[in-house]
Coordinates of C-alpha atoms and ligand atoms in Angstrom, one line a residue:
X1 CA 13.1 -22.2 -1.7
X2 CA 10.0 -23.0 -0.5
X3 CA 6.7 -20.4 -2.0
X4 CA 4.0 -19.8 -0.1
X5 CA 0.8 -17.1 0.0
X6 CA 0.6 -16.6 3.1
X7 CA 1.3 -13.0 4.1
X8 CA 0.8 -11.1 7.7
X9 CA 0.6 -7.5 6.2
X10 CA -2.9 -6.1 5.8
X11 CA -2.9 -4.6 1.8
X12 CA -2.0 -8.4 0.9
X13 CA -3.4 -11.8 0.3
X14 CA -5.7 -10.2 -2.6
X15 CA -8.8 -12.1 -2.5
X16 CA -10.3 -11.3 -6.2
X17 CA -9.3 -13.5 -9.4
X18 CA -7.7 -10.1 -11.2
X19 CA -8.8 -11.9 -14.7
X20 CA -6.2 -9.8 -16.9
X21 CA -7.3 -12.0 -19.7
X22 CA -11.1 -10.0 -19.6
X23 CA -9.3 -6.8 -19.4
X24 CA -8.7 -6.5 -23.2
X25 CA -12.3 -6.8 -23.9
X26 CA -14.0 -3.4 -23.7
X27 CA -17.4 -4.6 -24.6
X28 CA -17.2 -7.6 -22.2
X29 CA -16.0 -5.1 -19.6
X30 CA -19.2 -2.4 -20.2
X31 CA -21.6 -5.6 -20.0
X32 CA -19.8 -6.8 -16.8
X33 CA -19.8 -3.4 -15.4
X34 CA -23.5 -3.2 -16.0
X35 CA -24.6 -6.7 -14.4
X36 CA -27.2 -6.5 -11.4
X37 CA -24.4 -8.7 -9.7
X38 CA -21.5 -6.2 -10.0
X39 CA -20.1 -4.1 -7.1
X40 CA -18.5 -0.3 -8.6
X41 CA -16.7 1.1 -5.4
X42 CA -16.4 5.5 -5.8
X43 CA -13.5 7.3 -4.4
X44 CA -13.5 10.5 -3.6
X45 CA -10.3 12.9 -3.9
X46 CA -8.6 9.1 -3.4
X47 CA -11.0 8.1 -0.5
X48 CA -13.3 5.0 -0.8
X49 CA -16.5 5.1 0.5
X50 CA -17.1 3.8 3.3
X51 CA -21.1 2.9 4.4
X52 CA -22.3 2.7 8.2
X53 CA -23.9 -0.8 8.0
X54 CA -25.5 -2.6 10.9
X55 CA -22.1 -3.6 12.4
X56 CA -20.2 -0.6 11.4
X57 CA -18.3 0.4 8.5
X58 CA -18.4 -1.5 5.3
X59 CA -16.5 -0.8 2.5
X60 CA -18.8 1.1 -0.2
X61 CA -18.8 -2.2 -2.8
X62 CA -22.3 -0.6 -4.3
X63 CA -25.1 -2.0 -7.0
X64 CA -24.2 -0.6 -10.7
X65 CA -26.1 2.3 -11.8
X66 CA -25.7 4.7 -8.4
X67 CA -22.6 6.1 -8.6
X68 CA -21.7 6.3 -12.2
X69 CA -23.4 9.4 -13.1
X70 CA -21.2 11.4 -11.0
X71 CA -17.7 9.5 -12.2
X72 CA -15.1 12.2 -13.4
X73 CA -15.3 13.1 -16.9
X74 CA -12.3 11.0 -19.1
X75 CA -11.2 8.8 -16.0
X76 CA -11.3 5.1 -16.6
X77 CA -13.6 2.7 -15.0
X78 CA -10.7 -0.3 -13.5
X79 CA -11.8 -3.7 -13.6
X80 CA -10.1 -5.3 -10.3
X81 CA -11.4 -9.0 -10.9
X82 CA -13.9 -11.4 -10.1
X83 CA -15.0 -13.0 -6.7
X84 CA -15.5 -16.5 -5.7
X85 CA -18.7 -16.2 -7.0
X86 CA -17.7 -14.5 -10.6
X87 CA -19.0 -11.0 -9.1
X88 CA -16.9 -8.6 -11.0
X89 CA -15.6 -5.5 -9.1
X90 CA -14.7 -1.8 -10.8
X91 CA -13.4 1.4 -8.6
X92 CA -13.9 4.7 -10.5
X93 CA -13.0 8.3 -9.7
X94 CA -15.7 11.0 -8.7
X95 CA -13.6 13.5 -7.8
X96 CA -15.3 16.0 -9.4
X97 CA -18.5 15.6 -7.9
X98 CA -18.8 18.5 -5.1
X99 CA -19.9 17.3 -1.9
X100 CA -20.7 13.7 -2.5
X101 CA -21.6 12.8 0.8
X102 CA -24.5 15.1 1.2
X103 CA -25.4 15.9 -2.2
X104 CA -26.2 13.8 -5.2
X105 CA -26.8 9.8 -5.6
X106 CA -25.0 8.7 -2.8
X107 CA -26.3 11.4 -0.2
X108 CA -26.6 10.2 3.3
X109 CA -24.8 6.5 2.8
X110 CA -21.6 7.1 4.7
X111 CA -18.4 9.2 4.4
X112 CA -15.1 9.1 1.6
X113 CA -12.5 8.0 4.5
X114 CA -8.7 8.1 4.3
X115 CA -8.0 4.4 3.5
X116 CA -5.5 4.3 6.5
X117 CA -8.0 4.9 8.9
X118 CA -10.3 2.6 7.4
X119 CA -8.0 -0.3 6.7
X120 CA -8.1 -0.8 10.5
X121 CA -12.0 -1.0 10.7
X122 CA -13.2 -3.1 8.0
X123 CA -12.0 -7.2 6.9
X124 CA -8.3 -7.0 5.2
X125 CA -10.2 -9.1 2.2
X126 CA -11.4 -5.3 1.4
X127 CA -8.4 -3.3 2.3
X128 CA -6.7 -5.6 -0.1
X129 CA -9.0 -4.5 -3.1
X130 CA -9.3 -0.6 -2.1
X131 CA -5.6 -0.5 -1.6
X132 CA -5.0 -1.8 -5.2
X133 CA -8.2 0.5 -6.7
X134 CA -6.0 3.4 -4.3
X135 CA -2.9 2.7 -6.6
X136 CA -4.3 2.3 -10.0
X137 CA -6.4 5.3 -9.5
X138 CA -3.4 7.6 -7.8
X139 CA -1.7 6.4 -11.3
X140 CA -4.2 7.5 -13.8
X141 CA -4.4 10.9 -12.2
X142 CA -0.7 11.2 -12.4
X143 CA -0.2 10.2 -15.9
X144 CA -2.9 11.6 -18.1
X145 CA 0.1 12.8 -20.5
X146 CA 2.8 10.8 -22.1
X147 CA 6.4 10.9 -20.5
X148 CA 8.2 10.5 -24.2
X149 CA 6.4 13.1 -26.0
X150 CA 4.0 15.1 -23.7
X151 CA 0.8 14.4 -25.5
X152 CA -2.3 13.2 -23.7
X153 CA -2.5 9.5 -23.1
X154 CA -5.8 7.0 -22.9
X155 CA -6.6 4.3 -20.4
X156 CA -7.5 1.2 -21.8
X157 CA -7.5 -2.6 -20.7
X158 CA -9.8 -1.9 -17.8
X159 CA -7.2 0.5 -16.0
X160 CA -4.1 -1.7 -16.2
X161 CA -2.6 0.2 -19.3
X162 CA -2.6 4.3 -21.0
X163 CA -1.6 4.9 -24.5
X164 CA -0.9 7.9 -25.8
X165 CA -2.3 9.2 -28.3
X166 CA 0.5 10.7 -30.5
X167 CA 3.6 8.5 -30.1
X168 CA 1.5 5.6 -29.1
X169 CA 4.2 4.7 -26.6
X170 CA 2.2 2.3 -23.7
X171 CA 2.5 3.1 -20.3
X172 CA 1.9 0.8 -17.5
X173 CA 0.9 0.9 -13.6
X174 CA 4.1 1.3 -11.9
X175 CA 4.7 -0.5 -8.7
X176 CA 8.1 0.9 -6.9
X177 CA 10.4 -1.2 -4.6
X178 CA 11.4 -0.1 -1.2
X179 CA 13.5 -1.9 1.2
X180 CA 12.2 -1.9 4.8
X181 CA 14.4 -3.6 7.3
X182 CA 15.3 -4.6 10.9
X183 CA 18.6 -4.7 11.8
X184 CA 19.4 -6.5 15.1
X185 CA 22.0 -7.5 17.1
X186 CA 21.7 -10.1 19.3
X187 CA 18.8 -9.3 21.9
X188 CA 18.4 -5.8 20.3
X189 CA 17.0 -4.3 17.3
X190 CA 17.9 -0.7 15.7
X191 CA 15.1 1.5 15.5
X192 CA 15.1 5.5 13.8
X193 CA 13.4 8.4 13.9
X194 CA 12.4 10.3 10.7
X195 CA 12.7 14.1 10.8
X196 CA 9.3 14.4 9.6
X197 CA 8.0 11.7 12.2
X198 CA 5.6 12.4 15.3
X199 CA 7.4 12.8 18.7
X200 CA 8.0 9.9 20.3
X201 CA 7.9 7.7 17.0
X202 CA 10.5 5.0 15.5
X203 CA 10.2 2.5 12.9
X204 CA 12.4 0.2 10.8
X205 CA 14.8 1.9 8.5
X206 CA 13.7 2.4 4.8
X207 CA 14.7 3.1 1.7
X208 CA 13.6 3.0 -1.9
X209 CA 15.9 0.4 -4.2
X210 CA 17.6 1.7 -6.9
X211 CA 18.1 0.3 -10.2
X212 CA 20.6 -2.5 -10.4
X213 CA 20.0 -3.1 -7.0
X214 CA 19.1 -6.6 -5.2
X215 CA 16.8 -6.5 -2.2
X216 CA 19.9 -7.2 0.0
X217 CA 22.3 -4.7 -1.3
X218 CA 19.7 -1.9 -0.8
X219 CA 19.1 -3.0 2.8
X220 CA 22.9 -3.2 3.6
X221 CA 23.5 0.5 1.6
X222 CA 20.6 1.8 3.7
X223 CA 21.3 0.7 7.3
X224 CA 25.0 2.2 6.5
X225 CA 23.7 5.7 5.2
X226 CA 21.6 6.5 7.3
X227 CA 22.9 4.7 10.4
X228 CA 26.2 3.9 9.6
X229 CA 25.8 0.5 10.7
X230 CA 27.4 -2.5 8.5
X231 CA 25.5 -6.0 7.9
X232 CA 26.6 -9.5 8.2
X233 CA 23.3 -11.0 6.7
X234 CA 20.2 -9.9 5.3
X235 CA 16.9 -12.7 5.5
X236 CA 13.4 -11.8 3.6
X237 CA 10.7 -11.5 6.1
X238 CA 7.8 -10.7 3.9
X239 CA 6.6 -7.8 1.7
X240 CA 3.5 -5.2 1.7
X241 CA 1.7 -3.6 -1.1
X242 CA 1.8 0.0 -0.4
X243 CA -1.0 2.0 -1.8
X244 CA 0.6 5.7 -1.3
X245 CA 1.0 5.6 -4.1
X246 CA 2.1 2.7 -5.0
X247 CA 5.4 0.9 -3.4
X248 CA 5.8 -2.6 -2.9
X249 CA 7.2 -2.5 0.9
X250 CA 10.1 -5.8 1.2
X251 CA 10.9 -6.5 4.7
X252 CA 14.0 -7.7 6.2
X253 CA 15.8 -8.5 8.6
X254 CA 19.6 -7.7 9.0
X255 CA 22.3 -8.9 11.4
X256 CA 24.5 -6.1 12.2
X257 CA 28.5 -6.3 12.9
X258 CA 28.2 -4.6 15.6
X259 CA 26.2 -1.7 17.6
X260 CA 28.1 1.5 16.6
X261 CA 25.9 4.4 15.0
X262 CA 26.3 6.9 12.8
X263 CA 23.1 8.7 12.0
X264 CA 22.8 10.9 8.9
X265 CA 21.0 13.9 10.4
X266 CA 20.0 14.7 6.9
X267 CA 18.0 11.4 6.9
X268 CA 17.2 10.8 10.9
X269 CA 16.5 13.0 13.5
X270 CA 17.9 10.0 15.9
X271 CA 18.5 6.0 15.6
X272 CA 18.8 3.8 18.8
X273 CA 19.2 -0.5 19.6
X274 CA 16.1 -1.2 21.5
X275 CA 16.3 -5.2 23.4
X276 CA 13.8 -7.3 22.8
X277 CA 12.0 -7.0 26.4
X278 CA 11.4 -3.6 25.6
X279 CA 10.0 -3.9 22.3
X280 CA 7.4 -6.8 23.7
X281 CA 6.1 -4.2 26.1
X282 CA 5.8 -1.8 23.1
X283 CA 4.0 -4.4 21.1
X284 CA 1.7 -5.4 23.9
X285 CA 0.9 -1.4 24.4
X286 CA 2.7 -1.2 27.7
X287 CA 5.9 0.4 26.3
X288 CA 8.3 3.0 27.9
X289 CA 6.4 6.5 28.4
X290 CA 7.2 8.7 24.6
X291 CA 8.3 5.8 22.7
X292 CA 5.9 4.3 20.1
X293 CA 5.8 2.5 16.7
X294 CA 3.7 2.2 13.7
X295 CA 0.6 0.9 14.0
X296 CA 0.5 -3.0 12.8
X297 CA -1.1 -1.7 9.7
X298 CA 2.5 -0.9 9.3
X299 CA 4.9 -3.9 7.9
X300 CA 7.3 -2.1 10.1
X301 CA 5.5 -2.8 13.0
X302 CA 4.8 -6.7 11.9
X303 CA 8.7 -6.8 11.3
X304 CA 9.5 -6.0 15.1
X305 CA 7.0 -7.9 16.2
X306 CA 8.2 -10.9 14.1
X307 CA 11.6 -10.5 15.9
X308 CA 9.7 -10.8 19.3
X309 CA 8.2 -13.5 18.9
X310 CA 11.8 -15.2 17.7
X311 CA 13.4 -14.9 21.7
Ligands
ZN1 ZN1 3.7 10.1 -26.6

């Protein structure tokens, strides 16, 4: 099959060389992490910064030596790799710090913004990086102690590994597969509604896969839980890195047997076929009064309107 890079989703197409061959050198990674020419980008309770430059927000990619000082005792500075020009690039965690935005170091340069919002107002070249930086540093917080034994673990390998200190068992960053899929059915295409979800809005079905599980399997087991609609095929569309906190998002598309539904209340609130007319007025913004999907920061919402564009 063919293999190509090219990827839709906003949170791909990583543009930094991640240089996991530098990560094992500490001292290389404090010199690098000190060079005039390296950008250190401080989130905030999970937040990036984001600056107000002269044509709006910029992701907060700042000169060594400003934000350091307030980085959260014991969290780990992660390398995320080397530009084009062999700038290197390291995310650390001020959390601690109490009210960054007006007090301290970086006082008056802009605001720690949910990365969802910002994701839609800055270049996806940066989205890409803070998502990543979003993950790693969602995983440190979350595994300061060991899962074998219990005892406190280290971060080393500029954020890509934690050891603990007792067992010495290694932990790595986890990534976690979900399945995310369309299923359609000739000129329509099945869309639910989450019980947790906003009025009004529907997305492709999803689910996480389980172990043993091929991509396929999970999106047929998935549509037939919670729908109770049966596949004939399954095709890969194209996948998303998720940073919250850290799933790997596979999209697909499924041909259904037929249009009968049987919605698992404990899963949906409601599932319905939507044709394809319909769902080009959605993605054009002149949908149906009450009925909306994700925003195309959302694979689900490149998915759908993947499948309008096929008729
Ligand atoms: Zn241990």
């Amino acid at each position: 099959m063919a293999f190509t890079f090219e990827n839709p989703n906003i949170f791909a197409n990583y543009p930094l060389d991640r240089a996991s061959h530098l990560r094992t050198d500490a001292i290389g990674l404090d010199r690098m992490a000190g060079d005039a020419n390296a950008f250190v980008i401080p989130f905030w309770k999970l937040k990036p910064l984001a600056l107000r430059g002269p044509h709006g927000k910029e992701a907060g990619f700042l000169a060594p030596g400003l934000a350091e000082a307030q980085q959260t005792p014991g969290s780990p500075r992660i390398f995320l790799g080397l530009d084009k020009k062999q700038r290197p690039y390291f995310a650390i965690d001020i959390s601690a710090a109490g009210d960054p935005e007006n007090k301290g170091p970086l006082a008056g340069m802009g605001a720690f913004e949910d990365l969802r919002v910002l994701a839609m107002q800055i270049p996806a070249d940066d989205v890409a990086i803070l998502g990543t930086a979003r993950s790693l540093l969602d995983w440190h917080e979350n595994h300061m102690f060991c899962a074998k034994c219990g005892q406190g673990t280290a971060a080393l390998d500029g954020g890509f590994r934690r050891v603990c200190g007792d067992c010495n068992t290694e932990h790595f960053p986890r990534v976690n597969p979900v399945s995310i899929m369309l299923a359609t059915s000739g000129d329509k295409c099945l869309v639910g509604r989450g019980k947790q979800f906003p009025p009004g809005m529907f997305s492709a079905l999803a689910g996480f896969i389980e172990p043993g599980e091929t991509i396929e399997e999970a999106v047929a087991r998935e549509l037939y839980e919670e729908a109770g609609v049966k596949v004939k095929s399954v095709t890969y569309y194209s996948c998303q890195p998720w940073p919250w906190p850290s799933q790997l998002m596979m999209g697909c598309f499924a041909e259904a047997e037929s249009e009968d539904i049987k919605v698992d209340e404990n899963e949906l609130a409601e599932a319905r076929w939507v044709d394809r007319a319909t769902m080009k007025a959605v993605i054009a913004g002149k949908g149906p009064e009450g009925f909306w999907i994700p925003p195309k920061l959302a694979i689900a919402h490149m998915l759908i309107k993947a499948w309008t564009e096929q008729g």
